[in-house]
mmCIF file of C-alpha atoms and ligand atoms in Angstrom:
data_model
loop_
_atom_site.group_PDB
_atom_site.id
_atom_site.type_symbol
_atom_site.label_atom_id
_atom_site.label_comp_id
_atom_site.label_asym_id
_atom_site.label_seq_id
_atom_site.Cartn_x
_atom_site.Cartn_y
_atom_site.Cartn_z
ATOM 1 C CA UNK A 194 -51.736 109.049 -165.319
ATOM 2 C CA UNK A 195 -50.350 105.602 -164.509
ATOM 3 C CA UNK A 196 -47.141 105.726 -162.460
ATOM 4 C CA UNK A 197 -45.273 103.169 -164.525
ATOM 5 C CA UNK A 198 -44.951 102.344 -168.185
ATOM 6 C CA UNK A 199 -43.967 98.734 -168.682
ATOM 7 C CA UNK A 200 -43.103 96.167 -171.313
ATOM 8 C CA UNK A 201 -44.025 92.627 -170.276
ATOM 9 C CA UNK A 202 -41.614 90.051 -171.699
ATOM 10 C CA UNK A 203 -43.178 86.656 -171.265
ATOM 11 C CA UNK A 204 -43.577 82.947 -172.105
ATOM 12 C CA UNK A 205 -47.197 82.204 -171.101
ATOM 13 C CA UNK A 206 -47.585 79.909 -169.046
ATOM 14 C CA UNK A 207 -50.560 80.078 -166.667
ATOM 15 C CA UNK A 208 -48.686 82.128 -164.071
ATOM 16 C CA UNK A 209 -47.497 84.523 -166.770
ATOM 17 C CA UNK A 210 -51.134 84.862 -167.806
ATOM 18 C CA UNK A 211 -52.157 85.867 -164.282
ATOM 19 C CA UNK A 212 -49.273 88.360 -164.126
ATOM 20 C CA UNK A 213 -50.457 89.957 -167.382
ATOM 21 C CA UNK A 214 -54.074 90.045 -166.185
ATOM 22 C CA UNK A 215 -53.006 91.759 -162.954
ATOM 23 C CA UNK A 216 -51.179 94.452 -164.920
ATOM 24 C CA UNK A 217 -54.108 94.982 -167.297
ATOM 25 C CA UNK A 218 -56.459 95.207 -164.317
ATOM 26 C CA UNK A 219 -54.392 98.019 -162.775
ATOM 27 C CA UNK A 220 -54.490 100.967 -165.212
ATOM 28 C CA UNK A 221 -54.126 103.538 -162.426
ATOM 29 C CA UNK A 222 -50.676 102.244 -161.606
ATOM 30 C CA UNK A 223 -49.506 100.508 -164.804
ATOM 31 C CA UNK A 224 -49.569 101.301 -168.509
ATOM 32 C CA UNK A 225 -48.667 98.253 -170.602
ATOM 33 C CA UNK A 226 -46.814 99.610 -173.649
ATOM 34 C CA UNK A 227 -46.608 96.180 -175.239
ATOM 35 C CA UNK A 228 -46.043 92.497 -174.634
ATOM 36 C CA UNK A 229 -43.062 90.667 -176.104
ATOM 37 C CA UNK A 230 -43.186 86.879 -176.260
ATOM 38 C CA UNK A 231 -40.151 84.650 -175.873
ATOM 39 C CA UNK A 232 -39.560 80.917 -176.142
ATOM 40 C CA UNK A 233 -39.609 79.286 -172.718
ATOM 41 C CA UNK A 234 -42.378 77.271 -171.122
ATOM 42 C CA UNK A 235 -43.403 76.304 -174.669
ATOM 43 C CA UNK A 236 -42.067 77.296 -178.112
ATOM 44 C CA UNK A 237 -42.467 80.872 -179.384
ATOM 45 C CA UNK A 238 -45.361 80.129 -181.755
ATOM 46 C CA UNK A 239 -47.374 79.126 -178.692
ATOM 47 C CA UNK A 240 -46.187 81.814 -176.264
ATOM 48 C CA UNK A 241 -47.098 84.634 -178.664
ATOM 49 C CA UNK A 242 -50.463 82.991 -179.301
ATOM 50 C CA UNK A 243 -51.075 82.547 -175.585
ATOM 51 C CA UNK A 244 -50.164 86.182 -174.887
ATOM 52 C CA UNK A 245 -52.803 87.280 -177.402
ATOM 53 C CA UNK A 246 -55.359 84.895 -175.881
ATOM 54 C CA UNK A 247 -54.775 86.420 -172.458
ATOM 55 C CA UNK A 248 -55.215 89.969 -173.796
ATOM 56 C CA UNK A 249 -58.485 88.898 -175.412
ATOM 57 C CA UNK A 250 -59.620 87.269 -172.176
ATOM 58 C CA UNK A 251 -59.054 90.656 -170.515
ATOM 59 C CA UNK A 252 -60.940 92.413 -173.324
ATOM 60 C CA UNK A 253 -57.757 94.297 -174.247
ATOM 61 C CA UNK A 254 -57.333 93.692 -177.969
ATOM 62 C CA UNK A 255 -55.644 97.108 -178.114
ATOM 63 C CA UNK A 256 -52.483 95.745 -176.451
ATOM 64 C CA UNK A 257 -49.727 95.109 -178.984
ATOM 65 C CA UNK A 258 -48.130 91.663 -178.833
ATOM 66 C CA UNK A 259 -44.775 90.976 -180.502
ATOM 67 C CA UNK A 260 -42.882 87.742 -181.101
ATOM 68 C CA UNK A 261 -39.267 87.856 -179.972
ATOM 69 C CA UNK A 262 -36.521 85.243 -179.898
ATOM 70 C CA UNK A 263 -37.368 81.622 -180.594
ATOM 71 C CA UNK A 264 -34.362 80.107 -178.821
ATOM 72 C CA UNK A 265 -31.812 80.867 -176.115
ATOM 73 C CA UNK A 266 -28.565 82.632 -177.019
ATOM 74 C CA UNK A 267 -26.215 79.697 -176.838
ATOM 75 C CA UNK A 268 -28.111 76.571 -175.905
ATOM 76 C CA UNK A 269 -30.945 74.367 -177.097
ATOM 77 C CA UNK A 270 -34.371 75.397 -175.833
ATOM 78 C CA UNK A 271 -35.629 73.594 -172.720
ATOM 79 C CA UNK A 272 -39.434 73.751 -172.339
ATOM 80 C CA UNK A 273 -41.847 72.897 -169.516
ATOM 81 C CA UNK A 274 -44.903 71.227 -171.041
ATOM 82 C CA UNK A 275 -44.828 68.831 -168.090
ATOM 83 C CA UNK A 276 -45.877 71.775 -165.894
ATOM 84 C CA UNK A 277 -48.000 73.937 -168.187
ATOM 85 C CA UNK A 278 -49.511 71.422 -170.644
ATOM 86 C CA UNK A 279 -48.742 71.040 -174.344
ATOM 87 C CA UNK A 280 -50.131 74.471 -175.293
ATOM 88 C CA UNK A 281 -48.600 76.175 -172.252
ATOM 89 C CA UNK A 282 -52.020 77.314 -171.115
ATOM 90 C CA UNK A 283 -53.921 74.161 -170.178
ATOM 91 C CA UNK A 284 -56.851 74.572 -167.817
ATOM 92 C CA UNK A 285 -59.536 76.826 -169.296
ATOM 93 C CA UNK A 286 -60.929 76.455 -172.802
ATOM 94 C CA UNK A 287 -60.140 79.782 -174.414
ATOM 95 C CA UNK A 288 -60.918 80.718 -178.017
ATOM 96 C CA UNK A 289 -58.123 81.015 -180.575
ATOM 97 C CA UNK A 290 -57.027 84.650 -180.645
ATOM 98 C CA UNK A 291 -58.207 86.880 -183.455
ATOM 99 C CA UNK A 292 -56.175 89.988 -182.594
ATOM 100 C CA UNK A 293 -53.112 90.183 -184.827
ATOM 101 C CA UNK A 294 -49.527 89.526 -183.901
ATOM 102 C CA UNK A 295 -47.457 92.665 -184.593
ATOM 103 C CA UNK A 296 -45.075 92.405 -187.525
ATOM 104 C CA UNK A 297 -42.157 94.040 -185.751
ATOM 105 C CA UNK A 298 -39.720 91.720 -183.938
ATOM 106 C CA UNK A 299 -40.088 91.867 -180.148
ATOM 107 C CA UNK A 300 -36.454 92.849 -179.642
ATOM 108 C CA UNK A 301 -36.822 95.782 -182.068
ATOM 109 C CA UNK A 302 -39.938 96.877 -180.199
ATOM 110 C CA UNK A 303 -38.021 96.884 -176.900
ATOM 111 C CA UNK A 304 -35.167 98.901 -178.432
ATOM 112 C CA UNK A 305 -37.429 101.390 -180.237
ATOM 113 C CA UNK A 306 -39.616 101.919 -177.170
ATOM 114 C CA UNK A 307 -36.690 102.585 -174.854
ATOM 115 C CA UNK A 308 -35.228 105.038 -177.379
ATOM 116 C CA UNK A 309 -38.547 106.789 -177.985
ATOM 117 C CA UNK A 310 -39.855 107.155 -174.420
ATOM 118 C CA UNK A 311 -38.162 109.572 -172.000
ATOM 119 C CA UNK A 312 -35.024 108.100 -170.410
ATOM 120 C CA UNK A 313 -35.767 106.453 -167.069
ATOM 121 C CA UNK A 314 -39.485 106.062 -167.728
ATOM 122 C CA UNK A 315 -39.861 102.465 -168.961
ATOM 123 C CA UNK A 316 -39.746 99.387 -166.715
ATOM 124 C CA UNK A 317 -39.071 95.954 -168.209
ATOM 125 C CA UNK A 318 -40.921 93.023 -166.658
ATOM 126 C CA UNK A 319 -39.407 89.715 -167.783
ATOM 127 C CA UNK A 320 -41.436 86.662 -166.778
ATOM 128 C CA UNK A 321 -39.508 84.070 -168.785
ATOM 129 C CA UNK A 322 -35.995 83.385 -170.068
ATOM 130 C CA UNK A 323 -34.079 86.643 -170.567
ATOM 131 C CA UNK A 324 -33.257 86.108 -174.262
ATOM 132 C CA UNK A 325 -35.202 89.100 -175.641
ATOM 133 C CA UNK A 326 -33.873 91.508 -173.026
ATOM 134 C CA UNK A 327 -30.249 90.395 -173.421
ATOM 135 C CA UNK A 328 -30.482 90.520 -177.212
ATOM 136 C CA UNK A 329 -31.858 94.060 -177.056
ATOM 137 C CA UNK A 330 -28.979 95.057 -174.758
ATOM 138 C CA UNK A 331 -26.429 93.498 -177.090
ATOM 139 C CA UNK A 332 -27.894 95.062 -180.224
ATOM 140 C CA UNK A 333 -28.399 98.503 -178.700
ATOM 141 C CA UNK A 334 -26.287 99.106 -175.564
ATOM 142 C CA UNK A 335 -27.484 102.736 -175.576
ATOM 143 C CA UNK A 336 -30.856 101.546 -174.224
ATOM 144 C CA UNK A 337 -29.359 100.260 -170.963
ATOM 145 C CA UNK A 338 -29.051 103.616 -169.153
ATOM 146 C CA UNK A 339 -32.552 104.521 -170.383
ATOM 147 C CA UNK A 340 -34.212 101.602 -168.526
ATOM 148 C CA UNK A 341 -36.012 102.726 -165.366
ATOM 149 C CA UNK A 342 -35.711 99.285 -163.823
ATOM 150 C CA UNK A 343 -36.010 95.610 -164.618
ATOM 151 C CA UNK A 344 -38.376 93.656 -162.372
ATOM 152 C CA UNK A 345 -38.068 89.959 -163.147
ATOM 153 C CA UNK A 346 -39.106 86.531 -161.960
ATOM 154 C CA UNK A 347 -36.143 84.193 -161.880
ATOM 155 C CA UNK A 348 -33.493 82.527 -159.827
ATOM 156 C CA UNK A 349 -33.346 81.298 -156.267
ATOM 157 C CA UNK A 350 -30.972 81.274 -153.328
ATOM 158 C CA UNK A 351 -32.459 79.369 -150.379
ATOM 159 C CA UNK A 352 -34.827 77.364 -152.605
ATOM 160 C CA UNK A 353 -31.960 76.629 -155.023
ATOM 161 C CA UNK A 354 -33.750 75.184 -158.077
ATOM 162 C CA UNK A 355 -36.892 73.814 -159.672
ATOM 163 C CA UNK A 356 -35.882 72.639 -163.184
ATOM 164 C CA UNK A 357 -32.577 71.227 -161.935
ATOM 165 C CA UNK A 358 -31.480 70.746 -158.337
ATOM 166 C CA UNK A 359 -29.377 73.909 -158.711
ATOM 167 C CA UNK A 360 -31.293 76.268 -161.011
ATOM 168 C CA UNK A 361 -34.621 77.960 -161.507
ATOM 169 C CA UNK A 362 -36.287 77.478 -164.922
ATOM 170 C CA UNK A 363 -36.120 81.003 -166.421
ATOM 171 C CA UNK A 364 -32.431 81.432 -165.669
ATOM 172 C CA UNK A 365 -31.512 77.840 -166.532
ATOM 173 C CA UNK A 366 -33.088 78.053 -169.991
ATOM 174 C CA UNK A 367 -30.877 80.966 -171.028
ATOM 175 C CA UNK A 368 -28.032 81.492 -168.554
ATOM 176 C CA UNK A 369 -25.972 83.492 -171.056
ATOM 177 C CA UNK A 370 -28.825 85.954 -171.431
ATOM 178 C CA UNK A 371 -29.241 86.124 -167.654
ATOM 179 C CA UNK A 372 -25.531 86.868 -167.213
ATOM 180 C CA UNK A 373 -25.833 89.768 -169.667
ATOM 181 C CA UNK A 374 -28.886 91.210 -167.911
ATOM 182 C CA UNK A 375 -27.503 90.796 -164.378
ATOM 183 C CA UNK A 376 -24.217 92.335 -165.511
ATOM 184 C CA UNK A 377 -25.716 95.277 -167.420
ATOM 185 C CA UNK A 378 -25.860 97.749 -164.557
ATOM 186 C CA UNK A 379 -29.570 98.547 -164.922
ATOM 187 C CA UNK A 380 -31.566 98.675 -161.650
ATOM 188 C CA UNK A 381 -32.763 95.122 -161.024
ATOM 189 C CA UNK A 382 -35.500 93.718 -158.791
ATOM 190 C CA UNK A 383 -35.570 89.927 -158.605
ATOM 191 C CA UNK A 384 -38.461 87.712 -157.522
ATOM 192 C CA UNK A 385 -36.772 84.353 -156.921
ATOM 193 C CA UNK A 386 -38.262 81.031 -155.881
ATOM 194 C CA UNK A 387 -37.515 82.090 -152.293
ATOM 195 C CA UNK A 388 -40.490 84.442 -152.621
ATOM 196 C CA UNK A 389 -42.706 82.623 -155.087
ATOM 197 C CA UNK A 390 -42.626 79.357 -153.126
ATOM 198 C CA UNK A 391 -44.439 81.294 -150.393
ATOM 199 C CA UNK A 392 -47.140 82.493 -152.823
ATOM 200 C CA UNK A 393 -49.119 79.264 -152.762
ATOM 201 C CA UNK A 394 -52.525 78.869 -154.378
ATOM 202 C CA UNK A 395 -54.358 77.088 -151.587
ATOM 203 C CA UNK A 396 -57.855 75.693 -152.150
ATOM 204 C CA UNK A 397 -59.352 78.740 -150.421
ATOM 205 C CA UNK A 398 -57.410 81.170 -152.623
ATOM 206 C CA UNK A 399 -58.403 79.265 -155.735
ATOM 207 C CA UNK A 400 -62.047 79.300 -154.595
ATOM 208 C CA UNK A 401 -61.808 83.082 -154.231
ATOM 209 C CA UNK A 402 -60.799 83.418 -157.898
ATOM 210 C CA UNK A 403 -63.654 81.156 -159.007
ATOM 211 C CA UNK A 404 -66.153 82.934 -156.771
ATOM 212 C CA UNK A 405 -65.610 86.119 -158.785
ATOM 213 C CA UNK A 406 -67.959 84.389 -161.233
ATOM 214 C CA UNK A 407 -66.505 86.302 -164.201
ATOM 215 C CA UNK A 408 -64.843 84.729 -167.276
ATOM 216 C CA UNK A 409 -61.484 86.015 -165.977
ATOM 217 C CA UNK A 410 -61.994 84.734 -162.422
ATOM 218 C CA UNK A 411 -63.137 81.312 -163.626
ATOM 219 C CA UNK A 412 -60.302 81.023 -166.189
ATOM 220 C CA UNK A 413 -57.698 81.964 -163.566
ATOM 221 C CA UNK A 414 -59.110 79.354 -161.174
ATOM 222 C CA UNK A 415 -58.943 76.740 -163.934
ATOM 223 C CA UNK A 416 -55.377 77.723 -164.860
ATOM 224 C CA UNK A 417 -54.047 77.579 -161.323
ATOM 225 C CA UNK A 418 -55.895 74.326 -160.718
ATOM 226 C CA UNK A 419 -54.208 72.785 -163.742
ATOM 227 C CA UNK A 420 -50.597 73.420 -162.802
ATOM 228 C CA UNK A 421 -51.333 72.631 -159.158
ATOM 229 C CA UNK A 422 -51.712 68.972 -160.086
ATOM 230 C CA UNK A 423 -48.057 68.845 -160.983
ATOM 231 C CA UNK A 424 -46.648 71.202 -158.391
ATOM 232 C CA UNK A 425 -48.504 69.878 -155.347
ATOM 233 C CA UNK A 426 -47.205 66.411 -156.043
ATOM 234 C CA UNK A 427 -43.696 67.768 -156.563
ATOM 235 C CA UNK A 428 -43.491 69.954 -153.476
ATOM 236 C CA UNK A 429 -45.970 68.179 -151.202
ATOM 237 C CA UNK A 430 -47.282 71.622 -150.213
ATOM 238 C CA UNK A 431 -50.840 72.842 -149.720
ATOM 239 C CA UNK A 432 -50.853 74.640 -153.071
ATOM 240 C CA UNK A 433 -48.700 75.443 -156.079
ATOM 241 C CA UNK A 434 -46.533 78.567 -156.271
ATOM 242 C CA UNK A 435 -47.874 81.446 -158.367
ATOM 243 C CA UNK A 436 -44.531 82.801 -159.588
ATOM 244 C CA UNK A 437 -44.862 85.526 -162.195
ATOM 245 C CA UNK A 438 -47.647 87.699 -160.708
ATOM 246 C CA UNK A 439 -45.160 88.611 -157.955
ATOM 247 C CA UNK A 440 -43.531 90.870 -160.555
ATOM 248 C CA UNK A 441 -46.623 92.882 -161.421
ATOM 249 C CA UNK A 442 -47.812 92.855 -157.785
ATOM 250 C CA UNK A 443 -44.528 94.488 -156.764
ATOM 251 C CA UNK A 444 -45.200 97.367 -159.156
ATOM 252 C CA UNK A 445 -48.542 97.987 -157.477
ATOM 253 C CA UNK A 446 -47.814 97.151 -153.820
ATOM 254 C CA UNK A 447 -44.045 96.924 -153.214
ATOM 255 C CA UNK A 448 -44.627 96.890 -149.455
ATOM 256 C CA UNK A 449 -45.921 93.305 -149.785
ATOM 257 C CA UNK A 450 -42.324 92.187 -150.409
ATOM 258 C CA UNK A 451 -39.005 92.449 -148.596
ATOM 259 C CA UNK A 452 -35.470 91.641 -149.675
ATOM 260 C CA UNK A 453 -31.853 92.713 -149.731
ATOM 261 C CA UNK A 454 -29.584 94.511 -152.144
ATOM 262 C CA UNK A 455 -26.985 91.880 -152.955
ATOM 263 C CA UNK A 456 -24.597 90.744 -155.647
ATOM 264 C CA UNK A 457 -25.990 88.026 -157.921
ATOM 265 C CA UNK A 458 -23.798 86.174 -160.411
ATOM 266 C CA UNK A 459 -25.020 83.590 -162.924
ATOM 267 C CA UNK A 460 -23.397 80.193 -163.504
ATOM 268 C CA UNK A 461 -22.816 79.764 -167.242
ATOM 269 C CA UNK A 462 -20.085 77.103 -167.346
ATOM 270 C CA UNK A 463 -20.924 74.064 -165.247
ATOM 271 C CA UNK A 464 -23.539 71.702 -166.719
ATOM 272 C CA UNK A 465 -24.250 70.483 -163.190
ATOM 273 C CA UNK A 466 -25.241 73.905 -161.856
ATOM 274 C CA UNK A 467 -26.023 75.702 -165.152
ATOM 275 C CA UNK A 468 -28.118 78.813 -164.517
ATOM 276 C CA UNK A 469 -27.604 78.868 -160.759
ATOM 277 C CA UNK A 470 -28.090 82.345 -159.287
ATOM 278 C CA UNK A 471 -25.225 82.784 -156.849
ATOM 279 C CA UNK A 472 -26.665 85.446 -154.548
ATOM 280 C CA UNK A 473 -24.364 86.894 -151.899
ATOM 281 C CA UNK A 474 -27.200 87.026 -149.357
ATOM 282 C CA UNK A 475 -24.812 86.970 -146.388
ATOM 283 C CA UNK A 476 -22.386 89.518 -147.833
ATOM 284 C CA UNK A 477 -19.417 87.193 -147.794
ATOM 285 C CA UNK A 478 -17.772 88.737 -150.862
ATOM 286 C CA UNK A 479 -16.773 92.279 -151.746
ATOM 287 C CA UNK A 480 -18.717 92.039 -155.018
ATOM 288 C CA UNK A 481 -20.884 95.094 -155.557
ATOM 289 C CA UNK A 482 -24.655 94.623 -155.193
ATOM 290 C CA UNK A 483 -26.409 94.479 -158.565
ATOM 291 C CA UNK A 484 -29.940 93.491 -157.558
ATOM 292 C CA UNK A 485 -32.657 93.920 -154.999
ATOM 293 C CA UNK A 486 -33.150 90.213 -154.337
ATOM 294 C CA UNK A 487 -36.460 89.520 -152.648
ATOM 295 C CA UNK A 488 -36.792 87.028 -149.818
ATOM 296 C CA UNK A 489 -40.257 87.353 -148.371
ATOM 297 C CA UNK A 490 -43.856 88.134 -149.275
ATOM 298 C CA UNK A 491 -47.083 88.901 -147.433
ATOM 299 C CA UNK A 492 -48.895 86.073 -149.211
ATOM 300 C CA UNK A 493 -52.354 86.927 -147.844
ATOM 301 C CA UNK A 494 -51.934 90.525 -148.978
ATOM 302 C CA UNK A 495 -50.714 89.345 -152.377
ATOM 303 C CA UNK A 496 -53.730 87.086 -152.975
ATOM 304 C CA UNK A 497 -56.120 89.741 -151.674
ATOM 305 C CA UNK A 498 -54.651 92.210 -154.188
ATOM 306 C CA UNK A 499 -54.881 89.681 -157.016
ATOM 307 C CA UNK A 500 -58.491 88.794 -156.305
ATOM 308 C CA UNK A 501 -59.530 92.421 -155.899
ATOM 309 C CA UNK A 502 -57.848 93.442 -159.176
ATOM 310 C CA UNK A 503 -59.002 90.446 -161.248
ATOM 311 C CA UNK A 504 -62.557 91.328 -160.216
ATOM 312 C CA UNK A 505 -62.177 94.552 -162.198
ATOM 313 C CA UNK A 506 -61.726 92.760 -165.525
HETATM 314 C C1 BDR Q 608 -40.875 80.226 -163.853
HETATM 315 O O1 BDR Q 608 -40.807 79.193 -164.837
HETATM 316 C C2 BDR Q 608 -41.999 79.121 -165.565
HETATM 317 O O2 BDR Q 608 -42.414 77.818 -165.689
HETATM 318 C C3 BDR Q 608 -42.995 79.999 -164.862
HETATM 319 O O3 BDR Q 608 -43.848 80.626 -165.792
HETATM 320 C C4 BDR Q 608 -42.137 80.986 -164.122
HETATM 321 O O4 BDR Q 608 -41.853 82.111 -164.912
HETATM 322 C C5 BDR Q 608 -40.783 79.606 -162.481
HETATM 323 O O5 BDR Q 608 -39.582 78.918 -162.326
HETATM 324 CA CA1 CA Q 609 -42.999 82.536 -167.024
#
């Protein structure tokens, strides 16, 4: 029996794709109950399509994929084609998906699943803007105490921002949703840029994916190679950060990460710092901790895990 039942809420995105593949490659630890797509890196019609493509790449046409919200709660959608390509999944040439999109709305799926499964048994794994999760919480507050935990990629403290000087993309796109999720009281584990900027796809790590010689290994190498072009230039580092797989890696090997339980508040007013995650890392306020905010990663261990698991697909 897998230890954790999860819903992946996502806006694929190459790094989202790798996060999904890691989860699907780890059935001993993780059971994926469903995937809900959200607008983020690219519009919803593409993120739901990309999620299905990734399931098909993994040979898992049995995974149910749902389309959720097509725009943030209170703002116009900001996308990131400049990072991920026009489709969101540039790099490999993957066939158009043939597995169907589920008819049910992604938010309804989240609500129904949390109500149906035993309380405290389902983990939510958001890899994009938090619109679907916040909408589910608003529509059905009774689900909040039933959530086992929320493990998300988003925010930053020491690394501050990537889409603006002050904010990380997922939180910036829908800060109102982020404020709802961070204020909900559900157990929260956050993988911010402080961690993901240490998870760099160096040439050697990319070669290891390609050397698997499988369709999955080659596609992952092509995906990471694609967004590296943009990120390496931006950061001047030896490789691009692989953000979202930190979430699914934590479910499998939490000891690869370390962090602190701190208070995190979301900026929702100032245009200048919109979506900033104000993390009380140094404990300078009396605000109660609401998140386990990660700060460090064993990057070699993380890439070893990824390569070993992707080889299973
Ligand atoms: C996050 O933004 C997206 O572009 C990535 O998929 C990741 O979830 C990093 O800021
Ligand atoms: Ca993402």
